[in-house]
Short mmCIF file of C-alpha atoms in Angstrom, two decimals:
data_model
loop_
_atom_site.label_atom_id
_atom_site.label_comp_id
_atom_site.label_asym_id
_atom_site.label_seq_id
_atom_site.Cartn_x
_atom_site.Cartn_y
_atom_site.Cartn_z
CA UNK M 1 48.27 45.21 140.60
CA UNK M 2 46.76 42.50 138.59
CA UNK M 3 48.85 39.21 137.28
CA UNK M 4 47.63 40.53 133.71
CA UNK M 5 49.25 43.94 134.36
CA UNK M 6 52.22 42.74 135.85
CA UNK M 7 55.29 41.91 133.52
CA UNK M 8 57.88 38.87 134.17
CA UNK M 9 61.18 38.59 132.73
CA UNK M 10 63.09 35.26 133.69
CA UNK M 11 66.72 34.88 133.39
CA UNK M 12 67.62 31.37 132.06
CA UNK M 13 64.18 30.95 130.17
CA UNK M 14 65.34 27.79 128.30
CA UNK M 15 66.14 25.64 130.52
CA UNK M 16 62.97 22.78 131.24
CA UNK M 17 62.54 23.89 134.86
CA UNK M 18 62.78 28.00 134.44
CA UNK M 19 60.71 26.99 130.55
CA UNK M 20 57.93 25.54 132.69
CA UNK M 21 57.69 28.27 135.39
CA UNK M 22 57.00 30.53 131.85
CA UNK M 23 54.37 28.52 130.71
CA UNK M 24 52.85 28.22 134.01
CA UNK M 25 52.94 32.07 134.37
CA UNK M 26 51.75 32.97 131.30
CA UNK M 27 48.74 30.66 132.07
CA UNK M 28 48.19 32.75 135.39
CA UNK M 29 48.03 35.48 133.15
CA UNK M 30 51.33 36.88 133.76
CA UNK M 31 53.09 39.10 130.79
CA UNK M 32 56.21 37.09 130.20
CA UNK M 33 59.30 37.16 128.66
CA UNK M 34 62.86 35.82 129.12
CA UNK M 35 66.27 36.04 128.04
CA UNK M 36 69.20 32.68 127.85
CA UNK M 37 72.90 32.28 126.15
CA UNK M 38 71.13 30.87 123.85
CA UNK M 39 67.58 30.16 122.63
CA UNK M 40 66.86 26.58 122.06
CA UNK M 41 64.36 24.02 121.41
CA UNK M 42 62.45 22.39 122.20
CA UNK M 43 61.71 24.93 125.40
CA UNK M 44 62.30 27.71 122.86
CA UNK M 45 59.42 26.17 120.57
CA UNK M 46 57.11 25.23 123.41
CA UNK M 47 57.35 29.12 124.65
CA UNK M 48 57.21 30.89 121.73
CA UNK M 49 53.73 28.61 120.68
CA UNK M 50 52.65 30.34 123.90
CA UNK M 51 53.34 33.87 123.19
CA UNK M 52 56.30 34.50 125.12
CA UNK M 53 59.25 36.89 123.78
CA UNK M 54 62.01 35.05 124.00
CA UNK M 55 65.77 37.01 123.33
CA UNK M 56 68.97 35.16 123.13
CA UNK M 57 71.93 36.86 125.04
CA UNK M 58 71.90 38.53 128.44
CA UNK M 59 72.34 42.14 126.89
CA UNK M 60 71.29 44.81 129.73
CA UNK M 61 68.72 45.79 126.73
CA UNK M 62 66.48 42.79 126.91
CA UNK M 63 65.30 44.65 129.90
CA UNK M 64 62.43 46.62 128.95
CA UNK M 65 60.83 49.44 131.29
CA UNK M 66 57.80 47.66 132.50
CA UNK M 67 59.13 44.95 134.37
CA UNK M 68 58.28 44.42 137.55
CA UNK M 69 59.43 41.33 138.75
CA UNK M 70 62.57 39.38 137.91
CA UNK M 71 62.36 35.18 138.18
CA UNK M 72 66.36 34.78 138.33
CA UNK M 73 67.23 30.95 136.78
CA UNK M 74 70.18 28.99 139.26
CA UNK M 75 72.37 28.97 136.20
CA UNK M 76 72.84 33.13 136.85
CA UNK M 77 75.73 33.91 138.59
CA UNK M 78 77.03 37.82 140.23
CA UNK M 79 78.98 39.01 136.90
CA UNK M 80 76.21 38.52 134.64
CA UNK M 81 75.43 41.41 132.97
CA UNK M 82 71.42 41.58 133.25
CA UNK M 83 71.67 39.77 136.80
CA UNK M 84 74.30 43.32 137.66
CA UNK M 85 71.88 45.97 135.87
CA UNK M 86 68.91 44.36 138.30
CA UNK M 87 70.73 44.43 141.37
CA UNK M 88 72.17 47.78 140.59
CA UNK M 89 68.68 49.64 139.91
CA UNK M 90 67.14 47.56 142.35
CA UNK M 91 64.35 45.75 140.46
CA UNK M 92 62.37 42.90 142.31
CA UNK M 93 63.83 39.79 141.69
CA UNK M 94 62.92 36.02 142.81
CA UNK M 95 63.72 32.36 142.40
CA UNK M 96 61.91 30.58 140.72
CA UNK M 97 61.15 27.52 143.29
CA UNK M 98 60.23 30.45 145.65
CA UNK M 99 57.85 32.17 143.13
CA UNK M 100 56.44 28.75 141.97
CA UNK M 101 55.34 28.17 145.94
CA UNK M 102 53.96 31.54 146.18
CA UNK M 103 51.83 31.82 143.01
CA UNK M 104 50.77 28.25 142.76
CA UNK M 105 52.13 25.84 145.34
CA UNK M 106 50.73 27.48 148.52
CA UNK M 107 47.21 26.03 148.01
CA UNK M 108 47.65 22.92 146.33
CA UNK M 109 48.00 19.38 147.28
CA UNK M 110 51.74 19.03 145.68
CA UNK M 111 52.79 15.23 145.07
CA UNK M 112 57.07 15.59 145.08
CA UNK M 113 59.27 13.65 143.25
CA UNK M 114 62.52 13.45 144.52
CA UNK M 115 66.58 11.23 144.08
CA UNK M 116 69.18 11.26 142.62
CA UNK M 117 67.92 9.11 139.72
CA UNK M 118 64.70 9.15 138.19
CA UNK M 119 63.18 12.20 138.98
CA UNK M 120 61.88 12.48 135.07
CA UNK M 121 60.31 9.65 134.45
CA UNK M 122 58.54 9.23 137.61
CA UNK M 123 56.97 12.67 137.51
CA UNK M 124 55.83 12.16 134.00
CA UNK M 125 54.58 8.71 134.86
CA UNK M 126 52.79 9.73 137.84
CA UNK M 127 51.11 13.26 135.97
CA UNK M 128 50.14 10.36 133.30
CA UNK M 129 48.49 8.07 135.37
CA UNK M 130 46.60 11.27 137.18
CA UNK M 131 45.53 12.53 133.78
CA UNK M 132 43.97 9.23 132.85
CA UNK M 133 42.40 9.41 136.58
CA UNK M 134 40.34 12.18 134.79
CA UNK M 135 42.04 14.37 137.43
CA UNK M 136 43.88 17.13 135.86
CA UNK M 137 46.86 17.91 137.63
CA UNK M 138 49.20 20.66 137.28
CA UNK M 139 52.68 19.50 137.08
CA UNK M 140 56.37 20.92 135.99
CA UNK M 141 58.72 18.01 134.53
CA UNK M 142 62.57 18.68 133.63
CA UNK M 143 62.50 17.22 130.58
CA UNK M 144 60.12 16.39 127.74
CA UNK M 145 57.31 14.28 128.50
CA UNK M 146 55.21 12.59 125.32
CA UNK M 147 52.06 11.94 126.64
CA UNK M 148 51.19 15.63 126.89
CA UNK M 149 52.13 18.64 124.07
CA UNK M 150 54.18 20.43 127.24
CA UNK M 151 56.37 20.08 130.40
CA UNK M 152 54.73 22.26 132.41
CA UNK M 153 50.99 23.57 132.89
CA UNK M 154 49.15 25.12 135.83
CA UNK M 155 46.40 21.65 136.31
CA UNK M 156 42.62 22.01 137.80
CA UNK M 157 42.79 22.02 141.64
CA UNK M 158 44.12 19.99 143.95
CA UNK M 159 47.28 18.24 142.25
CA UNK M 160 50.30 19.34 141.69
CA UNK M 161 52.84 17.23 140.63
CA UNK M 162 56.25 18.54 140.55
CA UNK M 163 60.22 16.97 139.93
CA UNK M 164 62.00 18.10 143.07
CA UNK M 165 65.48 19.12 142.09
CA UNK M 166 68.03 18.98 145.22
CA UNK M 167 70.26 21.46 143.00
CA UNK M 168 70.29 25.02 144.54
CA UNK M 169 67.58 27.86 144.04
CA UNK M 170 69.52 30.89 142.86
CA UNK M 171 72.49 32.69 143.31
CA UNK M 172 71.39 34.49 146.19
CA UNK M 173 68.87 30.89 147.67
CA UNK M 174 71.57 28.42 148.22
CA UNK M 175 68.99 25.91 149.60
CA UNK M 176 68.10 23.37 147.58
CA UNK M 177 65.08 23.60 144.89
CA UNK M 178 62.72 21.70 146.65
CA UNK M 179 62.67 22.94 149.88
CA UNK M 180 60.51 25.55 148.44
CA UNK M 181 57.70 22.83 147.56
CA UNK M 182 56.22 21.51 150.80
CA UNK M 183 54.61 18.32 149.16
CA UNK M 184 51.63 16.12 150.99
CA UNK M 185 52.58 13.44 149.37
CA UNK M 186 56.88 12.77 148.83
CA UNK M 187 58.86 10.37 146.67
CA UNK M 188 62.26 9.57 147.27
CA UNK M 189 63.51 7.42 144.65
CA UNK M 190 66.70 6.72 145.66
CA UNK M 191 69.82 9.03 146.91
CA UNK M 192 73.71 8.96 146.08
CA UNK M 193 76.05 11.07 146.01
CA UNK M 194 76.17 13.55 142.61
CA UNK M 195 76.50 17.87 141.86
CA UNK M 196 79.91 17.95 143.24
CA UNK M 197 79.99 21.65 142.11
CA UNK M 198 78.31 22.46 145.35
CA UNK M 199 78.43 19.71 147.86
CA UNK M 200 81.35 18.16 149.06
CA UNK M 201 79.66 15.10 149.93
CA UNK M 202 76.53 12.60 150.48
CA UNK M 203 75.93 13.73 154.28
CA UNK M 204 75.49 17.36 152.49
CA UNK M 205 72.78 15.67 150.56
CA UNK M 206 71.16 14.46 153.04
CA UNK M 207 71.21 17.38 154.98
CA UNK M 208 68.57 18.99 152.37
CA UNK M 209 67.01 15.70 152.02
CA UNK M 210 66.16 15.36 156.01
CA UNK M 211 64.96 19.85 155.92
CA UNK M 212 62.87 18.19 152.94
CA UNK M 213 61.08 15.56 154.95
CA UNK M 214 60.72 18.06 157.85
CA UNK M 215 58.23 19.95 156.03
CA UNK M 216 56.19 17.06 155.02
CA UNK M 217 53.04 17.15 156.86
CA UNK M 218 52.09 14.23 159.29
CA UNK M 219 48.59 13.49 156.92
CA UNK M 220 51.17 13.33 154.60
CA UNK M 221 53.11 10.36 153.11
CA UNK M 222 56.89 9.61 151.77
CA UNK M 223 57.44 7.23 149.65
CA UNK M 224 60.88 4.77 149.07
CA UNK M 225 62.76 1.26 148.14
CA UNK M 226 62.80 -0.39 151.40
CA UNK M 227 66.93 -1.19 150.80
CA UNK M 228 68.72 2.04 150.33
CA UNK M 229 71.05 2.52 153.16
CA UNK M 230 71.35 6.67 152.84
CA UNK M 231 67.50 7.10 152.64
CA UNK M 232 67.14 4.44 155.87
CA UNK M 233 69.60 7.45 157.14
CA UNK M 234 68.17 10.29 156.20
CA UNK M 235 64.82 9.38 157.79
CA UNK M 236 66.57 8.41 161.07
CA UNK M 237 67.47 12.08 161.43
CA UNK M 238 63.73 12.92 161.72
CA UNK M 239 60.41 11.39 160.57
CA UNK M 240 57.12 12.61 161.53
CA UNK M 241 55.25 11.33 158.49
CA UNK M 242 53.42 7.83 157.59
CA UNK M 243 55.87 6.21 155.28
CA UNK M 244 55.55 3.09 152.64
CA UNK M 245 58.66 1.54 151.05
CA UNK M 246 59.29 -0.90 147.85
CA UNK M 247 61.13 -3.86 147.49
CA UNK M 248 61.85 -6.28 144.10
CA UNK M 249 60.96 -9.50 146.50
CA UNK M 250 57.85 -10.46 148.14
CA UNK M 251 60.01 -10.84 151.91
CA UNK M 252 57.96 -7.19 152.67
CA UNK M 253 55.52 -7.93 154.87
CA UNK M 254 54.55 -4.01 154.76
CA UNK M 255 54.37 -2.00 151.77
CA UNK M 256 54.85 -2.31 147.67
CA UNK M 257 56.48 -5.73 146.41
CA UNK M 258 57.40 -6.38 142.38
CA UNK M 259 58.10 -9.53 140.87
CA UNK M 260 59.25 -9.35 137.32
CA UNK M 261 57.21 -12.03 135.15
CA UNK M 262 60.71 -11.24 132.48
CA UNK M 263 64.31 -10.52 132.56
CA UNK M 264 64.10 -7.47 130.65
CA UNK M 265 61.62 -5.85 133.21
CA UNK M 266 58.39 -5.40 130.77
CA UNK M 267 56.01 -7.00 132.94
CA UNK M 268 56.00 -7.41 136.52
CA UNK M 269 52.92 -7.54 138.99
CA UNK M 270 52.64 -5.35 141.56
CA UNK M 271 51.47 -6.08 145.23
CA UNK M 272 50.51 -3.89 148.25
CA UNK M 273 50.54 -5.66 151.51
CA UNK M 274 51.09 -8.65 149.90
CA UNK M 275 47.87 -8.34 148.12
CA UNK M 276 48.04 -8.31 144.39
CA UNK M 277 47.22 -4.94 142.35
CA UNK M 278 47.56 -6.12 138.83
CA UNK M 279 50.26 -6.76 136.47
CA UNK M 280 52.31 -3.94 134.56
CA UNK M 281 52.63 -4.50 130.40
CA UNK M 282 54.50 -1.57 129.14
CA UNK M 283 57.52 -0.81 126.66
CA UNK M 284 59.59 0.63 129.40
CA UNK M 285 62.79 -2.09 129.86
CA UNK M 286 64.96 -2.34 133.26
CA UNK M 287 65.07 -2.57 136.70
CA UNK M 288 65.17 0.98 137.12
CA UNK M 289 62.02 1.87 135.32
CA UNK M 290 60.27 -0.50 137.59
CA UNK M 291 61.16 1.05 140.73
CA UNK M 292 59.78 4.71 139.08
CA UNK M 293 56.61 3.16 138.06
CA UNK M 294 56.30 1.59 141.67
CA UNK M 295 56.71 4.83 143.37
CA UNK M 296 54.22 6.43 140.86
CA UNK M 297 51.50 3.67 141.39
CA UNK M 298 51.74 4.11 145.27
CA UNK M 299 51.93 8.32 144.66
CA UNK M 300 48.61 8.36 142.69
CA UNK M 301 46.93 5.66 145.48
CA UNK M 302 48.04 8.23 148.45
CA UNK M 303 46.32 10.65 145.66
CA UNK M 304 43.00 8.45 145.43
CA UNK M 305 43.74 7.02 142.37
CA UNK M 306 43.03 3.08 142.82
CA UNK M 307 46.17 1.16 141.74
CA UNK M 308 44.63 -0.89 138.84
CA UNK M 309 43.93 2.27 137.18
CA UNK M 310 47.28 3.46 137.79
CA UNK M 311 48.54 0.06 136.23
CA UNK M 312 46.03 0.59 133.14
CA UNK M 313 47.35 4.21 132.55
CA UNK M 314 50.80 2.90 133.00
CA UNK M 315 50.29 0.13 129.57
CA UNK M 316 49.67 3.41 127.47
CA UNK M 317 52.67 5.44 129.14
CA UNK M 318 54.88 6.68 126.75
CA UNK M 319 58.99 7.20 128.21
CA UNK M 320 59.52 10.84 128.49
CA UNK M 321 62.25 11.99 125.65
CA UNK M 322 66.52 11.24 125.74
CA UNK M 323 65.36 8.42 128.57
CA UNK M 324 66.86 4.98 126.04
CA UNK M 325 64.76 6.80 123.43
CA UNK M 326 65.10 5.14 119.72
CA UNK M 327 67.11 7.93 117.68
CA UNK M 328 66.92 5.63 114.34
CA UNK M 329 68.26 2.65 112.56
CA UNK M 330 70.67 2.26 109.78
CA UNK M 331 71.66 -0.81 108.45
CA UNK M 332 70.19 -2.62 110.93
CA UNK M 333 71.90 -0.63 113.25
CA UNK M 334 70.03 0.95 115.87
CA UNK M 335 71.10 4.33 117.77
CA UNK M 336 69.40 4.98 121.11
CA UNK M 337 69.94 8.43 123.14
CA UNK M 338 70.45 8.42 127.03
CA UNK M 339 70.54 10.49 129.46
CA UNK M 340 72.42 8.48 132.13
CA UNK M 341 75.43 10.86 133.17
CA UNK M 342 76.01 9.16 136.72
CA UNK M 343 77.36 5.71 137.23
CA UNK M 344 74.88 4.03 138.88
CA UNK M 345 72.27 5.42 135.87
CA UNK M 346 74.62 4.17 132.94
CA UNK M 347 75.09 0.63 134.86
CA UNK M 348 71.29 0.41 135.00
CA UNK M 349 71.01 1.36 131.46
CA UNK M 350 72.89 -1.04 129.95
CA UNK M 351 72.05 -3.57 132.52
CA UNK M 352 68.54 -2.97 130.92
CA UNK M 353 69.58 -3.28 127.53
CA UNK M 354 71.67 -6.15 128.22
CA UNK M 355 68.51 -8.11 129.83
CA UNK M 356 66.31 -6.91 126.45
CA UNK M 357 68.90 -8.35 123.87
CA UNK M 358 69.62 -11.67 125.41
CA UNK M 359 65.61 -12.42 126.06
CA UNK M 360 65.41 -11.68 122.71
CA UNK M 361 68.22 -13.94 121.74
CA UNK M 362 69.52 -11.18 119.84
CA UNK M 363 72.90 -11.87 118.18
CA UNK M 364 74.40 -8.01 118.06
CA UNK M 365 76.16 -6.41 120.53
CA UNK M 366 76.12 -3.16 122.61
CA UNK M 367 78.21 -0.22 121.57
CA UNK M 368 78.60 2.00 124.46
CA UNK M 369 79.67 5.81 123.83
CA UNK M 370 79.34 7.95 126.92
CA UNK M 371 80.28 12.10 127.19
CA UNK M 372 81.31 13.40 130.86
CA UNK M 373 79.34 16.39 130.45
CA UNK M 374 78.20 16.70 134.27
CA UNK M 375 79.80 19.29 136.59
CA UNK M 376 80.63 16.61 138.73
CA UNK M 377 81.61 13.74 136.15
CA UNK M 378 83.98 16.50 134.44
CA UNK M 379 85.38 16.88 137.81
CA UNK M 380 87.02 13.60 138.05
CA UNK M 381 84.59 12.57 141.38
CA UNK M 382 83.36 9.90 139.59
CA UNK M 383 86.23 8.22 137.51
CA UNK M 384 87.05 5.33 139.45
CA UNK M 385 83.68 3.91 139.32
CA UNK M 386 82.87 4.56 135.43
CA UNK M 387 84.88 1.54 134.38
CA UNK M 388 82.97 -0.83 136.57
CA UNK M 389 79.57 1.13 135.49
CA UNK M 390 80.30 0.21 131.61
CA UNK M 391 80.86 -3.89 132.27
CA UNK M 392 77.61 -4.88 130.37
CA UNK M 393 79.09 -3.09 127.30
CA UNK M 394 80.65 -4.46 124.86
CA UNK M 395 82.97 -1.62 123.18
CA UNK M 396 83.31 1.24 124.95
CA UNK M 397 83.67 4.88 123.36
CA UNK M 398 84.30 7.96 125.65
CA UNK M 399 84.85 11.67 124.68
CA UNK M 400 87.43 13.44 125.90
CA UNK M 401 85.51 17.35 126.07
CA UNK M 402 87.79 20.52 126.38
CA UNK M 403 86.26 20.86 129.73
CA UNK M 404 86.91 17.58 130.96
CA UNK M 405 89.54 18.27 134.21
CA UNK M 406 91.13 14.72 134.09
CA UNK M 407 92.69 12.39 131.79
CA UNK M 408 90.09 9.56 130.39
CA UNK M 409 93.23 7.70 129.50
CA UNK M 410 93.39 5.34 132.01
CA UNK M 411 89.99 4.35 130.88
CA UNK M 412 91.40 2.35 128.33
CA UNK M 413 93.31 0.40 130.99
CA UNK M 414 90.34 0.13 133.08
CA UNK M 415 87.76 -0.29 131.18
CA UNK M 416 86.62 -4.71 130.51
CA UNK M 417 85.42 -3.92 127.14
CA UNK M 418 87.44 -2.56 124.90
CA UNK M 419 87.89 1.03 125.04
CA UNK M 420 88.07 3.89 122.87
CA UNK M 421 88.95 7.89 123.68
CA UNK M 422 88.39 10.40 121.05
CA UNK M 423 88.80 14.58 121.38
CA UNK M 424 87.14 15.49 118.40
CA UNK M 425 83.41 14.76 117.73
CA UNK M 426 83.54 13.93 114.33
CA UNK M 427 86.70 11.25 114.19
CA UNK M 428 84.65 9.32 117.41
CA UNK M 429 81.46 9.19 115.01
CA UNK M 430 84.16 7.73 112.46
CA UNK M 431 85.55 5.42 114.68
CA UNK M 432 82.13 3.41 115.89
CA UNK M 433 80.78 3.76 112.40
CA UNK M 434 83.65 2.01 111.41
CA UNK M 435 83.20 -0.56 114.28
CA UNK M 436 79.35 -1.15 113.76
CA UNK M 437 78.02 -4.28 112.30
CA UNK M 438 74.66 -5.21 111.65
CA UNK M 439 72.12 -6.08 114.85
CA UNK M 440 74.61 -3.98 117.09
CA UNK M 441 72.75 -1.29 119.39
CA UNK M 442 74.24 1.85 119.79
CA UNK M 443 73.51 3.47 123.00
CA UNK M 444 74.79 7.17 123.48
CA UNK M 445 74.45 8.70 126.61
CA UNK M 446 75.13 12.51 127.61
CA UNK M 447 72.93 14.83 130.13
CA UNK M 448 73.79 17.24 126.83
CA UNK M 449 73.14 17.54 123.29
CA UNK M 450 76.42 15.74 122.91
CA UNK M 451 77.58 17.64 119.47
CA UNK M 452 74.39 16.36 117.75
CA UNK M 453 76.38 12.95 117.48
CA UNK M 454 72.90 10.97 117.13
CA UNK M 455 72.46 12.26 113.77
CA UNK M 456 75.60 12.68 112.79
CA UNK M 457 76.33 8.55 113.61
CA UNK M 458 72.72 7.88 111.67
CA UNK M 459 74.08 9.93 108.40
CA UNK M 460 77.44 8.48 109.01
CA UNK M 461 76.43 4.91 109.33
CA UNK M 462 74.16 5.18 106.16
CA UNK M 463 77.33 5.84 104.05
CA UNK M 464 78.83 2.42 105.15
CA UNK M 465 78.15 -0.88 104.01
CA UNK M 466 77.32 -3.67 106.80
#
């Protein structure tokens, strides 16, 4: 049967990674269409633009008769009523990493992107800096880049470049996403210990990390920072691929070296080998966004893209969406979204923002509000380190979600900066409001839409006088 003949339906359609595998699809020539809780943008915008019926519910009727194959999304669990009707009649059914190998993958020259932070940017930067290479790369990002109108789009031949997500496939494909990828060229961009929903700790991580690196050719190439001790770890357990590594100092003999030209991490040259490659000018800030657009320079080189056009592309990269993206400003009050939901991320954030304001000898102050909206933060695995993460804050507001297991209380206790916990979204928009003063930045982070609180804090804040 033809790919035009055959019909789709994926399970979880809104979601960035199971949105992209529809666009990709429906590029192949696929008929497609997809049911989620709840139709969204902007995945639900980018997919119906493309033609593809989208219905909101899992009703057993969003089935229609011609499917033939369904691509089941990770968030489907036994229960479900669509996932029980397919199992029960015995349609064809997939994961989606495993369908995205054997449809597109299996030819290409696939250019991973893996850590526990990161993962976003880097693969946006990287499919940047190959589309101003003039080489056309395919690519699936988990979130929403803005240097191209999607996150996902099949590419001219060879590249692929691809966010590999060490979450698991599918219900039935416990293994983690990107096992299913087999890259040529790898990035690790660091690796901690996070999804405490299914592992119980960072050896379990590393377990898929080390099956990951097994499948990486030895014409291949894996990328890292030169000082993380669990990486150094995982590749003891097994290497048999070239490898180059990154370090902020210029002690690396070997291998990538940055040193920043400012505090706030806007410029910084770049050498390989100890020989110079140019100097990065962008309007990316911290430490953090360095190390991704290190890894993504030494990516595209593997690639064949020379570094100083890598650094060029990188001066007109523009930070994919929800990464310290500028929500608005009221009253000379600014409100940036985040979407640091780990410790070491919201450190680095406001680590970063820290660095920006005192360059710019700016008088306001930083105005911290953070939702535990992770699997594992809601857990409690995290909670001892969040107060230490939060230390280049200086007021602290937490929300206290229904589905939060453990009390943020002793937050308050913990916490340097002052700290505030709120259970109900719109008396915490009250309460910083209330707080705000002129010249402060307001940085809210949340891996979730977090209530819509950016808006509602920009309406709020416009009815108070600073």
């Amino acid at each position: 049967m033809s790919k035009k003949n055959q019909h789709l339906h994926i399970l979880g359609i809104c979601g960035t990674f199971m949105g992209g595998i529809a666009a990709i699809a429906k590029q192949l020539g696929f008929k497609v269409s997809g049911s989620d809780a709840n139709v969204y943008p902007p995945m639900s915008t980018q997919l119906e633009q493309l033609g593809i019926e989208l219905n909101s519910g899992y009703q057993v009727e969003n089935f229609s008769d011609d499917i033939d194959m369904v691509i089941v999304g990770n968030a489907m669990s036994r229960g479900n009523a669509m996932v029980e009707y397919m199992l029960d009649r015995n349609i064809p059914y997939i994961s989606g990493p495993q369908w995205l190998l054997d449809n597109v993958l299996q030819d290409r020259w696939v250019i991973a992107v893996a850590g526990t932070h990161g993962k976003t940017t880097t693969t946006s930067m990287l499919a940047w800096i190959l589309e101003y290479a003039h080489l056309s790369p395919g690519f699936l990002i988990g979130g929403v880049p803005q240097n191209f109108p999607c996150s996902a789009r099949l590419g001219d031949a060879p590249f692929f470049v691809i966010e590999a997500d060490e979450y698991d496939s599918a219900f039935f494909d416990k293994r983690s996403k990107f096992l299913h990828y087999r890259p040529r060229t790898l990035v690790i961009n660091n690796l901690e210990f996070d999804h405490g929903d299914i592992f119980n700790d960072l050896s379990d991580i590393q377990k898929q990390f080390h099956h990951l690196i097994r499948t990486v050719p030895s014409n291949g190439l894996i990328l890292s920072p030169a000082n993380d001790p669990a990486i150094s770890e995982t590749l003891a357990m097994g290497c048999w691929t070239a490898t180059e590594f990154a370090q902020h100092d210029t002690h690396l003999e070997k291998g990538w070296q940055v040193e920043k030209l400012n505090a706030q991490g806007s410029e910084f040259i770049v050498k390989f080998d100890g020989t110079t490659q140019g100097v990065v000018k962008w309007d990316l800030i911290g430490d953090f966004n360095i190390d991704n657009g290190v890894m993504a320079i030494a990516a595209a080189r593997h690639a064949g893209v020379p570094s100083s056009i890598a650094i060029e592309a990188l001066a007109e990269f523009i930070n994919t969406k929800r990464r310290f993206e500028l929500r608005g400003t009221v009253n000379g009050i600014s409100v940036y979204d985040d979407f640091a939901h780990h410790p070491t991320a919201i450190a680095k954030t406001l680590a970063a923002v820290r660095a920006k304001i005192t360059q710019q000898t700016q008088v306001g102050r930083i105005l911290a509000v953070f939702e535990p909206r992770s699997n594992t933060m809601k857990s409690g695995i995290h909670k001892e380190a969040l107060p230490l993460s939060l230390i280049d804050a200086d007021q602290v507001f937490i929300y206290q979600g229904e589905q939060v297991k453990w009390s943020l209380d002793d937050m308050i206790k913990q916490c340097q900066p002052p700290c505030q916990v709120e259970d109900n979204i719109e008396k915490l928009v009250d309460n910083i409001a209330q707080q705000a003063q002129a010249g402060d930045i307001i940085v809210v982070m949340s891996n979730g839409s977090f209530a819509g609180i950016h808006d509602k804090l920009l309406n709020r804040l416009a009815t108070i006088t600073v």
